CSV table of C-alpha atoms and ligand atoms in Angstrom, one decimal:
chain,number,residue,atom,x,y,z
A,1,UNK,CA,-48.5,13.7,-82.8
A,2,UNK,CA,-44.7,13.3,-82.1
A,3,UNK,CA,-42.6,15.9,-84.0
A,4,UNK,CA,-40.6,15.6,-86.8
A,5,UNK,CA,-36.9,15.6,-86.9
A,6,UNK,CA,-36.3,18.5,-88.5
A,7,UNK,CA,-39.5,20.1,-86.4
A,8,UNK,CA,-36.9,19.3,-83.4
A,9,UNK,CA,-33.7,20.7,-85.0
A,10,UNK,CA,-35.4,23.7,-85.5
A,11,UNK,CA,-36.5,24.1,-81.7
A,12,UNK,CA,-32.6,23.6,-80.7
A,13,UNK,CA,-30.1,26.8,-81.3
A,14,UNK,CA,-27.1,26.1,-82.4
A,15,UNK,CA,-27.8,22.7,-84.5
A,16,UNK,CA,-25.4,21.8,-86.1
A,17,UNK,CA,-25.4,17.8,-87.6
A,18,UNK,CA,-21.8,18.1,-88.5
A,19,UNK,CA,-20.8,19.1,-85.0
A,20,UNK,CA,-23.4,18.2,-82.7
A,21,UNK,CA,-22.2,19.0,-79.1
A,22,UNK,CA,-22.7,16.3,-76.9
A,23,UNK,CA,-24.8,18.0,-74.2
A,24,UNK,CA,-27.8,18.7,-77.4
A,25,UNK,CA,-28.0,15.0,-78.2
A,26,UNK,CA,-30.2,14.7,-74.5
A,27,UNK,CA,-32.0,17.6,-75.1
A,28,UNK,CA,-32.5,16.2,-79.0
A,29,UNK,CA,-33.4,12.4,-77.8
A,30,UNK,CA,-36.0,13.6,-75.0
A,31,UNK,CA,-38.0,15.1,-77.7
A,32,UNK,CA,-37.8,12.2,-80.0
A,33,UNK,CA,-38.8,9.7,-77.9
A,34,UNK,CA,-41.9,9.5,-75.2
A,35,UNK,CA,-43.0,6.1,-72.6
A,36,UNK,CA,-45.0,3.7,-73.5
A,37,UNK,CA,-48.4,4.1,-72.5
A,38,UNK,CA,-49.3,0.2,-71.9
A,39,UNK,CA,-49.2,-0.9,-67.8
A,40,UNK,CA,-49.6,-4.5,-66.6
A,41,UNK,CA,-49.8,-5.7,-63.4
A,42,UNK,CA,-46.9,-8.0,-61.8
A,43,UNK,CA,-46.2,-9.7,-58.5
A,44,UNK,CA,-44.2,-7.9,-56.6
A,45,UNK,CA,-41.4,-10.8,-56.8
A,46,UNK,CA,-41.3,-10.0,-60.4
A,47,UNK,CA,-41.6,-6.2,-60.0
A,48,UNK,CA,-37.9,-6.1,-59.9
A,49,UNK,CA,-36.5,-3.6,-62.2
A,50,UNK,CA,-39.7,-2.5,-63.5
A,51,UNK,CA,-41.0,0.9,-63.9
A,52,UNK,CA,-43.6,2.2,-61.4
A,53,UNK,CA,-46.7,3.1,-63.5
A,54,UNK,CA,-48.6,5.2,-61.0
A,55,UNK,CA,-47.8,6.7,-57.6
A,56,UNK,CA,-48.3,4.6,-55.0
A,57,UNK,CA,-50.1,5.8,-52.1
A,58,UNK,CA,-49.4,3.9,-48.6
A,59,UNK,CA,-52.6,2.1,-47.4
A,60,UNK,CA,-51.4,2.0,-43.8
A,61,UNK,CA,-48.6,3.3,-41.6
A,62,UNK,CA,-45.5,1.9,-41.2
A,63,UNK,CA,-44.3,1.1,-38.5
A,64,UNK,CA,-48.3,1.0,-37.6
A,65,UNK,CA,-48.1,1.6,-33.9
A,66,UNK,CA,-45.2,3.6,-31.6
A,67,UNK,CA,-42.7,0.8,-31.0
A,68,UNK,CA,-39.1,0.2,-28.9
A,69,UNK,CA,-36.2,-0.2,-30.9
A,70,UNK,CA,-34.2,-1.5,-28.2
A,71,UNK,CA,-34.6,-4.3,-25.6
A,72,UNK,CA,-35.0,-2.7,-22.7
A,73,UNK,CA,-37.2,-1.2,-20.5
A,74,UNK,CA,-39.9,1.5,-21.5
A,75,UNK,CA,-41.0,4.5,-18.9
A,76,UNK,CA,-42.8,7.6,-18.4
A,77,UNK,CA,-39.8,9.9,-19.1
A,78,UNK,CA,-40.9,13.1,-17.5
A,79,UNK,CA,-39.8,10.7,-14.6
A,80,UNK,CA,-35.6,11.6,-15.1
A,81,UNK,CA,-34.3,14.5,-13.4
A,82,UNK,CA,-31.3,16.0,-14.8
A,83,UNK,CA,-28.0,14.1,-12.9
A,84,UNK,CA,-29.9,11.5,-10.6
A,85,UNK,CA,-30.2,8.4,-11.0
A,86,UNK,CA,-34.2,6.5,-11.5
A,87,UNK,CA,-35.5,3.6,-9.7
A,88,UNK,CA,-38.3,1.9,-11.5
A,89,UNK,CA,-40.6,-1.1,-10.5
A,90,UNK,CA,-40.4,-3.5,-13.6
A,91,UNK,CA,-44.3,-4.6,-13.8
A,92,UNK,CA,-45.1,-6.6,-16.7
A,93,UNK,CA,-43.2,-7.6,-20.4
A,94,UNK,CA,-44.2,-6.1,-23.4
A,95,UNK,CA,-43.0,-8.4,-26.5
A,96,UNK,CA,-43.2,-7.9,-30.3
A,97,UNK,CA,-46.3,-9.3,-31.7
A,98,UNK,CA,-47.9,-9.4,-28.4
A,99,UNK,CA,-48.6,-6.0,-26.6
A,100,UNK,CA,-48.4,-5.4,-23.2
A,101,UNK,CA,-52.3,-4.4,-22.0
A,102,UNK,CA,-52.0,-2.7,-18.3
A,103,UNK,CA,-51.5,0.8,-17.2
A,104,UNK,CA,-48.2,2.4,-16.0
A,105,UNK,CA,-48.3,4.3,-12.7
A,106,UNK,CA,-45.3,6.3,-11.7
A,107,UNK,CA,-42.5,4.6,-10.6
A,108,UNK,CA,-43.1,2.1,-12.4
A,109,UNK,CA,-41.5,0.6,-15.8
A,110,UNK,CA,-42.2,-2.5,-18.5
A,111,UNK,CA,-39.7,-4.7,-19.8
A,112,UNK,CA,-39.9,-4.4,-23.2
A,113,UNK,CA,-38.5,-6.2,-26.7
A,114,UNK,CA,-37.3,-4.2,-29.8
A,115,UNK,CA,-40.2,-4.0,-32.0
A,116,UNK,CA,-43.2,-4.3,-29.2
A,117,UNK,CA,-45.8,-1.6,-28.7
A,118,UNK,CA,-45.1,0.9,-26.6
A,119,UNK,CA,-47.2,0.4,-23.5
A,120,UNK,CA,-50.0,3.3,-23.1
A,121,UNK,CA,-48.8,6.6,-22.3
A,122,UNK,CA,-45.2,5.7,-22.1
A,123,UNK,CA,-42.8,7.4,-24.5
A,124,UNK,CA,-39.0,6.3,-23.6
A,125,UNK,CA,-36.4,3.3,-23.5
A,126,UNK,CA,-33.7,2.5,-21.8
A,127,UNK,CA,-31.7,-0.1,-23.3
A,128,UNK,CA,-31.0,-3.2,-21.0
A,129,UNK,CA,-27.3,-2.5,-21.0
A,130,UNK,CA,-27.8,1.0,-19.8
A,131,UNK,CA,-29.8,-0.2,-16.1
A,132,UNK,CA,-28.7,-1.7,-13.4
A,133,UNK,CA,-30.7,-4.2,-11.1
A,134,UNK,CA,-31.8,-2.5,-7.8
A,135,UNK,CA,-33.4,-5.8,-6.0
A,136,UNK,CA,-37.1,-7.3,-6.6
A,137,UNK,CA,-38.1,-6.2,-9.8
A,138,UNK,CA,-36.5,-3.0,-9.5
A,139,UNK,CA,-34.5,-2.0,-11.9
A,140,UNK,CA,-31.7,1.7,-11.8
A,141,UNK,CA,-31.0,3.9,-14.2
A,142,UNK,CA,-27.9,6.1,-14.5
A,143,UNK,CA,-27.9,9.7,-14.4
A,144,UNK,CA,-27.4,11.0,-18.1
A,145,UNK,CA,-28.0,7.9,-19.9
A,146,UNK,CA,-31.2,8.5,-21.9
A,147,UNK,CA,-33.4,11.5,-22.7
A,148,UNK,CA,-36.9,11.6,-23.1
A,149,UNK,CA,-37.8,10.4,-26.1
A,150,UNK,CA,-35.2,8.2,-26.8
A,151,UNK,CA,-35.3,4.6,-28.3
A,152,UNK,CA,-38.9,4.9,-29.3
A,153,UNK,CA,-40.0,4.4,-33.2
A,154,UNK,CA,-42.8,6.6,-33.8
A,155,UNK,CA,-46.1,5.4,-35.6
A,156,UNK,CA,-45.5,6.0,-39.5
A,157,UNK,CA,-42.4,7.7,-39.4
A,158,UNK,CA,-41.3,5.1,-42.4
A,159,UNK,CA,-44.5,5.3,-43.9
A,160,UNK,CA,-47.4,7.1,-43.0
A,161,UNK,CA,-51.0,5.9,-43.7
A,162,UNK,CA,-52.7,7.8,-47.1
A,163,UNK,CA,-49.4,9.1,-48.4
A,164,UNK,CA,-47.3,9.1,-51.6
A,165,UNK,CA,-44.8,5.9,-50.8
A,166,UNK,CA,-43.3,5.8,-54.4
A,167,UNK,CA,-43.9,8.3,-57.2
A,168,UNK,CA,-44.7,7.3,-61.2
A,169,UNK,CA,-41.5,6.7,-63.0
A,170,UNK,CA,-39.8,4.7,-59.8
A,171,UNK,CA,-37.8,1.7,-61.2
A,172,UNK,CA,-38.1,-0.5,-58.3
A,173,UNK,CA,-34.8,-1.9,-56.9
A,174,UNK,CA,-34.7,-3.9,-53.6
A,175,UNK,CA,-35.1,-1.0,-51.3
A,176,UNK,CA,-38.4,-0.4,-53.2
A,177,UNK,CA,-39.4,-4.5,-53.5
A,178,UNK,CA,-39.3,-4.4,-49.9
A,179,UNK,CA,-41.2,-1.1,-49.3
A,180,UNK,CA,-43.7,-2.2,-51.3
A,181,UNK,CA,-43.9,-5.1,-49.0
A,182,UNK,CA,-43.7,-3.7,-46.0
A,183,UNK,CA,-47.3,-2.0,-47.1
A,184,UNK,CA,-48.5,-5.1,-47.5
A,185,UNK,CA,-49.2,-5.2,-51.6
A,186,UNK,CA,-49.0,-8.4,-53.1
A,187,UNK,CA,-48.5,-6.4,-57.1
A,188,UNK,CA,-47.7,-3.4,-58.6
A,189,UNK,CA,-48.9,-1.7,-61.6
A,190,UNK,CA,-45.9,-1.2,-63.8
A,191,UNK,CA,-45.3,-0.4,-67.3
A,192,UNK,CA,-44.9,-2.9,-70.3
A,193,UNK,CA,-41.3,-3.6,-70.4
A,194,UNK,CA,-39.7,-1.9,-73.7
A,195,UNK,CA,-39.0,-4.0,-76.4
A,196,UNK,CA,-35.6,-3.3,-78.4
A,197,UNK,CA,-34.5,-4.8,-81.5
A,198,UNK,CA,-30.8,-5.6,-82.0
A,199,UNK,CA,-28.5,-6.5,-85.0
A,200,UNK,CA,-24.8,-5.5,-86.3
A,201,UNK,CA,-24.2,-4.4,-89.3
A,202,UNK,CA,-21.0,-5.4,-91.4
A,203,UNK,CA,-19.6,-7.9,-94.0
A,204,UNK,CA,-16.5,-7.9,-92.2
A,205,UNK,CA,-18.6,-9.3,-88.9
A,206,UNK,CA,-18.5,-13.1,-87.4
A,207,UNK,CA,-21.1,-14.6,-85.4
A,208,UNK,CA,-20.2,-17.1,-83.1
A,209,UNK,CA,-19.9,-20.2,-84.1
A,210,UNK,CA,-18.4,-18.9,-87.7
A,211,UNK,CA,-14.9,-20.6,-88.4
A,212,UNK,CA,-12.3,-17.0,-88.3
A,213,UNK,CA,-11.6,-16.2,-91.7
A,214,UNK,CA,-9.0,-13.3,-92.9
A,215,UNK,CA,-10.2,-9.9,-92.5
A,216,UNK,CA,-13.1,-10.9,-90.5
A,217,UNK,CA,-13.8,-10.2,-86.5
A,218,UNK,CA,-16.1,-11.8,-84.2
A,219,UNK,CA,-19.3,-9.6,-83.7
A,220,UNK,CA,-18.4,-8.3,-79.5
A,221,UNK,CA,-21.0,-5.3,-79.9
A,222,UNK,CA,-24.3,-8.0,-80.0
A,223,UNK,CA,-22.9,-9.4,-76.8
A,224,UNK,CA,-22.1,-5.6,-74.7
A,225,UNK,CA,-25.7,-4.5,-75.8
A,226,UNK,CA,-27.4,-7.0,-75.0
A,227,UNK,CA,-25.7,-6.7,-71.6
A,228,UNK,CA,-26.5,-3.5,-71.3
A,229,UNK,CA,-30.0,-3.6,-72.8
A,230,UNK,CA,-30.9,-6.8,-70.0
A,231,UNK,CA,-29.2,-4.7,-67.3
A,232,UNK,CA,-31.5,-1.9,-68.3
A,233,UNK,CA,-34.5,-4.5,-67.7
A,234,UNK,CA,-35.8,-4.3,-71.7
A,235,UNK,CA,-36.6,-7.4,-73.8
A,236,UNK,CA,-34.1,-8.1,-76.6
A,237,UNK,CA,-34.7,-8.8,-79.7
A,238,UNK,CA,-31.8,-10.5,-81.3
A,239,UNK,CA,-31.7,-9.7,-85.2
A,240,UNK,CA,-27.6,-11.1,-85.4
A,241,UNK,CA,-25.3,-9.9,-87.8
A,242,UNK,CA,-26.8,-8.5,-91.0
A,243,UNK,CA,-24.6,-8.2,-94.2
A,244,UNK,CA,-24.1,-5.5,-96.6
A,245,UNK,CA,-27.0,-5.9,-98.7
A,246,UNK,CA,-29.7,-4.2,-99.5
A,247,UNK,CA,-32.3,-6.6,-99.4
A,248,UNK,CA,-31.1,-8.2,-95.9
A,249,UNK,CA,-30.9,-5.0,-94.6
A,250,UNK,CA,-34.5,-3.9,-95.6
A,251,UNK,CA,-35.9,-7.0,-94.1
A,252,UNK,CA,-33.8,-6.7,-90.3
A,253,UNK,CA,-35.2,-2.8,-90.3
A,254,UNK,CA,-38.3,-3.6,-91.2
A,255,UNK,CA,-38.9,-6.5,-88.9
A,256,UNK,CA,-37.6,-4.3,-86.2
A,257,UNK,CA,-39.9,-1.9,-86.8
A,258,UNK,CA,-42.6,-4.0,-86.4
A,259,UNK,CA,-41.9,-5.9,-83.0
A,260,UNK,CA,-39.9,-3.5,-81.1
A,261,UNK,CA,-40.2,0.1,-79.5
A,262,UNK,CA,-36.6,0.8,-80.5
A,263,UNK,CA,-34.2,-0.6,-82.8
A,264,UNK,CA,-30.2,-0.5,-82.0
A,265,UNK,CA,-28.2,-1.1,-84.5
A,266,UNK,CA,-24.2,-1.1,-84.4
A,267,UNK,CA,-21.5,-0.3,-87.8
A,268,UNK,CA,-22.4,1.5,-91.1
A,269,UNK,CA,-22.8,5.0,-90.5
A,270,UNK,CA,-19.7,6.7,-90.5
A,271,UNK,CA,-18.5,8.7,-92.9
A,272,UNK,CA,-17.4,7.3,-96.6
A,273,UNK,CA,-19.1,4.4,-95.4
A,274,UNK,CA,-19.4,2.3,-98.6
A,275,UNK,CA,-22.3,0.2,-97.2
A,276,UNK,CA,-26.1,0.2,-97.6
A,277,UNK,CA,-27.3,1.1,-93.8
A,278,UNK,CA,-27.4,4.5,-94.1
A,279,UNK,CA,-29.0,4.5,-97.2
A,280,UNK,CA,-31.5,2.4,-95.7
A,281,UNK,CA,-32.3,3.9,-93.1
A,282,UNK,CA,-32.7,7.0,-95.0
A,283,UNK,CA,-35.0,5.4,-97.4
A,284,UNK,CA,-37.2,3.5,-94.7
A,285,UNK,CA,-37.4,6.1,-92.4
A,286,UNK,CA,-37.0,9.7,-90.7
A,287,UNK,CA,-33.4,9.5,-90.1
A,288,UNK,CA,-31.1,12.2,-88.7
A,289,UNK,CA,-27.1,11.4,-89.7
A,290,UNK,CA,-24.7,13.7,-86.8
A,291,UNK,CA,-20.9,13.6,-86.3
A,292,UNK,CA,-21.2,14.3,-82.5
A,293,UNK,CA,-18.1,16.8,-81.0
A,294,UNK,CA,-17.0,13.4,-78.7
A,295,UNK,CA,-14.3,10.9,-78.4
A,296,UNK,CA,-15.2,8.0,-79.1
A,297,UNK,CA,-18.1,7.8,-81.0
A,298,UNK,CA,-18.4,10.7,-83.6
A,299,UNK,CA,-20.7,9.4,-85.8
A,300,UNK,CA,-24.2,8.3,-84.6
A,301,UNK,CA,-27.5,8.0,-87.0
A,302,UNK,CA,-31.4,8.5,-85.1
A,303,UNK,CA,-34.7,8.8,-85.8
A,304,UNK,CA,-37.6,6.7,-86.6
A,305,UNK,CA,-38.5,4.1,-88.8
A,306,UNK,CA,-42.3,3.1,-89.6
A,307,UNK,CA,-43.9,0.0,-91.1
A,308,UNK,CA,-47.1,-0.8,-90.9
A,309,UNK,CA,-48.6,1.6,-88.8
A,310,UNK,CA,-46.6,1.3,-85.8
A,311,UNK,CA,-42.8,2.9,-85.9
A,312,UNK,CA,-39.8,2.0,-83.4
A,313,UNK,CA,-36.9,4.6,-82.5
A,314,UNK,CA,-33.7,4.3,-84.1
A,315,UNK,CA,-30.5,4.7,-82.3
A,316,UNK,CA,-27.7,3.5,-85.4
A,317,UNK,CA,-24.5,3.4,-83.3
A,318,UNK,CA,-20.8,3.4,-84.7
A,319,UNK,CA,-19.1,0.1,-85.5
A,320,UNK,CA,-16.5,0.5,-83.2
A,321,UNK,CA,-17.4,-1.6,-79.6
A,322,UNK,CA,-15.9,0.9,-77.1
A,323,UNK,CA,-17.9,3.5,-79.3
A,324,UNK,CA,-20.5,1.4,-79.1
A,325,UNK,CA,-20.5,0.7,-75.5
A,326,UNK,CA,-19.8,5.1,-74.7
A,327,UNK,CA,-22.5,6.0,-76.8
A,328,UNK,CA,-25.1,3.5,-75.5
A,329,UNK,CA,-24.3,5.0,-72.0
A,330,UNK,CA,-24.2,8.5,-72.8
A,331,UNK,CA,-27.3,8.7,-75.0
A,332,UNK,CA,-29.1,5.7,-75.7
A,333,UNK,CA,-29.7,4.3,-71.9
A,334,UNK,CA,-31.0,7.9,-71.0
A,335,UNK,CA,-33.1,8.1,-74.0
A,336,UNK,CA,-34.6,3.9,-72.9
A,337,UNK,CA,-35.2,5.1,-69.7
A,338,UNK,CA,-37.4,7.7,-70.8
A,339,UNK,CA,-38.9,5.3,-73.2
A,340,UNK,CA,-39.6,3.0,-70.2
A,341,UNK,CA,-41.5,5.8,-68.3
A,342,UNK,CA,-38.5,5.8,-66.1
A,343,UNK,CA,-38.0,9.1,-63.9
A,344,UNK,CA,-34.6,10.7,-65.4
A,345,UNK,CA,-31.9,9.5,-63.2
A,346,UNK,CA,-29.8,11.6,-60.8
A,347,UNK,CA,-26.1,11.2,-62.2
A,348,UNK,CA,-24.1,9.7,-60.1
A,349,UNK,CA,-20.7,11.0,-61.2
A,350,UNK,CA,-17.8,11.3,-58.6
A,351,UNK,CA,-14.8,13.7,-58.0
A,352,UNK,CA,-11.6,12.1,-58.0
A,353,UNK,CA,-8.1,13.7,-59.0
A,354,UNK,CA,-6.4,12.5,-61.7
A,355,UNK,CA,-3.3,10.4,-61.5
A,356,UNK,CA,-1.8,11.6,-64.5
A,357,UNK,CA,-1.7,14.6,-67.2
A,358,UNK,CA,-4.6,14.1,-69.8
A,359,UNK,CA,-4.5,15.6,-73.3
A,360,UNK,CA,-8.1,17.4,-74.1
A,361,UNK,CA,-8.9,20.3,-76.9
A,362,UNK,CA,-11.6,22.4,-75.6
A,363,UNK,CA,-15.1,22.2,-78.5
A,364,UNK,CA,-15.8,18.4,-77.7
A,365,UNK,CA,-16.5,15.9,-75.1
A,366,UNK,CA,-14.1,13.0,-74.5
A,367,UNK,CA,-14.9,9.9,-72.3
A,368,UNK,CA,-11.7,7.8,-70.9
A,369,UNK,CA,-11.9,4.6,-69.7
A,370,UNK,CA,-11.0,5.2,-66.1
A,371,UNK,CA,-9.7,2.9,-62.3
A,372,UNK,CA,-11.1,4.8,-59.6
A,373,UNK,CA,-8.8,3.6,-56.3
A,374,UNK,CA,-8.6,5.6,-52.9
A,375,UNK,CA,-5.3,6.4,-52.3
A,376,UNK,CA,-3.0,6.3,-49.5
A,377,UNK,CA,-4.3,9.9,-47.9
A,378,UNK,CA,-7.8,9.0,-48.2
A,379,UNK,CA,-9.0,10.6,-51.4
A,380,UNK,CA,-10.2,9.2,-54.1
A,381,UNK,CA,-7.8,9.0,-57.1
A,382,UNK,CA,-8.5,7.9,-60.8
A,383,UNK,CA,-5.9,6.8,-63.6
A,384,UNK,CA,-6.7,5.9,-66.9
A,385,UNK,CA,-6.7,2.1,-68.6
A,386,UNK,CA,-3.7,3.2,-70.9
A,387,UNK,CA,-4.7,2.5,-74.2
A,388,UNK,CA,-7.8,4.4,-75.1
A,389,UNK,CA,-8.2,2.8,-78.5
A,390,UNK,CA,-12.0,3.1,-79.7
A,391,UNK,CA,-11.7,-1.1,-80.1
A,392,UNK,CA,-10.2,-1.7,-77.6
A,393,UNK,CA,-12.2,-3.6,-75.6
A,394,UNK,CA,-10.4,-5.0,-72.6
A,395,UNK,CA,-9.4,-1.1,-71.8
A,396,UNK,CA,-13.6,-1.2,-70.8
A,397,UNK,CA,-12.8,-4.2,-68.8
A,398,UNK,CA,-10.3,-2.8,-66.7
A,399,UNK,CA,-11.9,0.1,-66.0
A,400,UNK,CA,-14.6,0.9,-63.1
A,401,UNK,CA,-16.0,4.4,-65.0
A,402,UNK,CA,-15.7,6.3,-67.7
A,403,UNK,CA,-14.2,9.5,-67.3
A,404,UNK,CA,-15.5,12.7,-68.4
A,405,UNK,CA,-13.5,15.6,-69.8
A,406,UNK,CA,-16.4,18.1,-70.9
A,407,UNK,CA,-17.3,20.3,-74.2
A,408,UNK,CA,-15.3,23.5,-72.6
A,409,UNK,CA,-12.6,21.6,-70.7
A,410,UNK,CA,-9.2,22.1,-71.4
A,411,UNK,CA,-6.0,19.8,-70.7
A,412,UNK,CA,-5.8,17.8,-67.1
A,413,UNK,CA,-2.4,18.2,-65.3
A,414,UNK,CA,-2.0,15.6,-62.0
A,415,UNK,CA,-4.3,16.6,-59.4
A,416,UNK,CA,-6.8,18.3,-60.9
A,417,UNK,CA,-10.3,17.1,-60.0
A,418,UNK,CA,-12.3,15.1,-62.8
A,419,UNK,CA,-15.8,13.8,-62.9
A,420,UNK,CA,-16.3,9.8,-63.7
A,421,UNK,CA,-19.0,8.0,-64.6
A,422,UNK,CA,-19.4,4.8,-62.7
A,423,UNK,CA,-20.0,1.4,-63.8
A,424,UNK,CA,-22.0,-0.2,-60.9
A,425,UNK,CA,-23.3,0.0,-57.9
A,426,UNK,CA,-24.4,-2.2,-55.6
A,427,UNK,CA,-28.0,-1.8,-55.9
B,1,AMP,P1,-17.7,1.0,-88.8
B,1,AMP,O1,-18.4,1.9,-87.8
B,1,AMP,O2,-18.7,0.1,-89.5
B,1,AMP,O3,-16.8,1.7,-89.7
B,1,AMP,O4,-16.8,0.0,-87.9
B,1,AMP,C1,-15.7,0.5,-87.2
B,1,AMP,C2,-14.9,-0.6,-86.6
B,1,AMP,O5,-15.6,-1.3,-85.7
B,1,AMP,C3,-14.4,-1.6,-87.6
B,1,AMP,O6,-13.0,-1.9,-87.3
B,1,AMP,C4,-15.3,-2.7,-87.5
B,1,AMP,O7,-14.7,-3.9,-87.9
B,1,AMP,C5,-15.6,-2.7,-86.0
B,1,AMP,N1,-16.9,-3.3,-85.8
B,1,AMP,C6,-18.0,-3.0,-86.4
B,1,AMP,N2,-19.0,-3.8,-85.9
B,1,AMP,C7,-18.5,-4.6,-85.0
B,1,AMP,C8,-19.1,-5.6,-84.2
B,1,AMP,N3,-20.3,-5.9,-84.2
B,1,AMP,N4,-18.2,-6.3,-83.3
B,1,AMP,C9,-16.9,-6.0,-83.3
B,1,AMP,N5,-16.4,-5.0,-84.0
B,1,AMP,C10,-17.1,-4.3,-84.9
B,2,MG,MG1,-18.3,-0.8,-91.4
């Protein structure tokens, strides 16, 4: 049985809903939420994003036999002597895909491709480049030019035969697709992709399509998390924009509930709010209400809701879309992973020095949209977007990473060293 809200409050010291530092909501969401247990198989085309189910041991070696990685030619190497020159007789061609069958005496050398077996008992290469030709078949090679050893791949150094090649928890990228591959396996076993239910909340909110009317905004925060949610690899589940009534509001929860794993929702739950999210949400389900110590973001609703007999995870965000966007990153992407049976990820946060003086109180955690550049001396260098608005979109468009000034940190004078949290990568 998962525990309660309040059975995980109670497990965290220093708990505090009304100023919740940022590092607890983590340790808070970890305990809320667990992986899905169902697996499926896919083809390893589709596989792509997925989540590893179980570890995946390596059915052969890769590469499977000692190979050149050179064109060249391959010798016994106890043959060099230390500042003389070798003269080999070249007696046969070894190519990839078709090995070379005879024995090597001494003296004696076979031209061989990149990627070919290594000819019996021989366990060195000397790239092509390297020799020079010494008359009939004969080839010479340079004092000093290779060692013994060199230019040979070893048999399962990749890969080797009846070991781990991927743990559980591995969400398969292309390096992964083509390991898999290289092993030979057709499919993986991964786990069922997570299901997430999406709608905004807010009479003042336009769909698309809706003429503009006075007062009103078009709904941006559907569109960012259901970027975010599709980057992640989850199915959406589109609820649109749900208005400020009760009833409405009962019905997008509770078909939520039903069909998804977790439910997103984005406006309604900050303070003096005069709508009817949070007191839904309080009245269909186990629902914790924090202001967070952050910039952007303060206000964030979670627990569960449950309808019948199956309940989904509820992450209710603030209204405002850079909020939106900062708290899906910082909490709620974490919190999917882990739902996805997703290893936790290392974060990839950089150093770079900051451009310009930033304004932070120490007690909360602040998140600036941020341009990483390298500068003219080399080092990486990061500036803010300039207006740091908590709607202003476009300030997330500028910039490459968010950066982040931590709980304790004080204010950052030119210079000093900041971590960022990147975008994107290119895997
Ligand atoms: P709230 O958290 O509901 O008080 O909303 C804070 C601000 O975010 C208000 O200015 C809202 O108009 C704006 N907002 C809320 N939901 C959306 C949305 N889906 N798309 C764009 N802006 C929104
Ligand atoms: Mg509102």
């Amino acid at each position: 049985m998962s525990p309660s809200l309040a059975e995980i409050a109670a497990g965290l010291q220093g708990y505090d809903p009304q100023a919740l530092p940022a590092g607890m909501v983590g340790e808070f969401l970890a305990r809320l939420t667990q992986p899905v247990a169902e697996t499926e198989a896919v083809p390893l085309r589709e596989a792509l994003g997925r989540v590893l189910a179980r570890d995946l041991i390596s059915p052969l070696s890769v590469p499977p036999h000692d190979n050149s990685a050179m064109d060249g030619y391959a010798f016994h190497g106890e043959a060099l002597v230390a500042g003389s020159p070798l003269q080999l007789q070249v007696v046969g061609t070894a190519l990839a895909g078709r090995a070379w069958q005879g024995t090597v005496a001494p003296g004696q050398c076979v031209k061989i491709m990149t990627g070919a077996i290594m000819p019996a008992g021989l366990d060195t290469v000397v790239p092509q480049e390297f020799t020079r030709g010494a008359g009939d078949d004969r080839i010479e090679i340079p004092a000093g030019v290779v060692a013994r050893g060199d230019n040979r791949r070893l048999a399962g150094e990749d890969l080797m035969q009846g070991r781990p090649a991927l743990p559980a928890g591995e969400r398969l990228g292309p390096a992964a697709c083509g390991l898999v591959a290289s092993l030979g396996i057709p499919q993986v076993e991964v786990r069922r992709r997570l299901r997430v239910a999406y709608f905004s909340t807010g009479d003042e909110i336009l769909s698309l399509g809706e003429p503009p009317r006075e007062g009103a905004v078009y709904d941006s925060n559907r569109y960012t998390v259901h970027g975010m949610l599709t980057r992640l690899g989850c199915e959406v589940v589109d609820l649109g924009v749900v208005r400020d009534d009760p009833a409405l509001l009962e019905a997008a929860f509770l078909r939520a509930a039903g069909e998804a794993d977790a439910i997103v929702t984005s406006g309604g739950v900050s303070v003096g709010e005069a709508d009817f999210t949070k007191a839904m949400m309080r009245q269909l389900g186990d629902v914790a209400f924090w202001k967070i110590a952050m910039r952007p973001g303060r206000p964030m609703a979670v627990g569960r809701i449950a309808t019948g007999g199956r309940q989904a995870v509820l992450f209710g965000l603030p209204g405002n879309p850079v909020a939106v966007m900062v708290t899906f990153l910082a909490f709620v992407r974490p919190a999917l992973l882990r739902m996805m049976g997703a290893r936790p990820e290392p974060e990839v946060w950089l150093r770079a020095r900051s451009a310009e003086p930033m304004r932070k109180k120490p007690g909360r955690t602040e998140y600036q949209r941020g341009v990483v550049r390298r500068a003219a001396d080399g080092g990486l260098e990061v500036r803010t977007t300039g207006n740091q608005g908590s709607g202003v979109l476009s300030s997330m468009v500028q910039a490459n990473g968010l950066i982040v000034l931590h709980h304790d940190q004080g204010h950052v004078a030119v210079g000093d060293e900041v971590d960022v949290m990147m975008f994107e990568g290119p895997l």
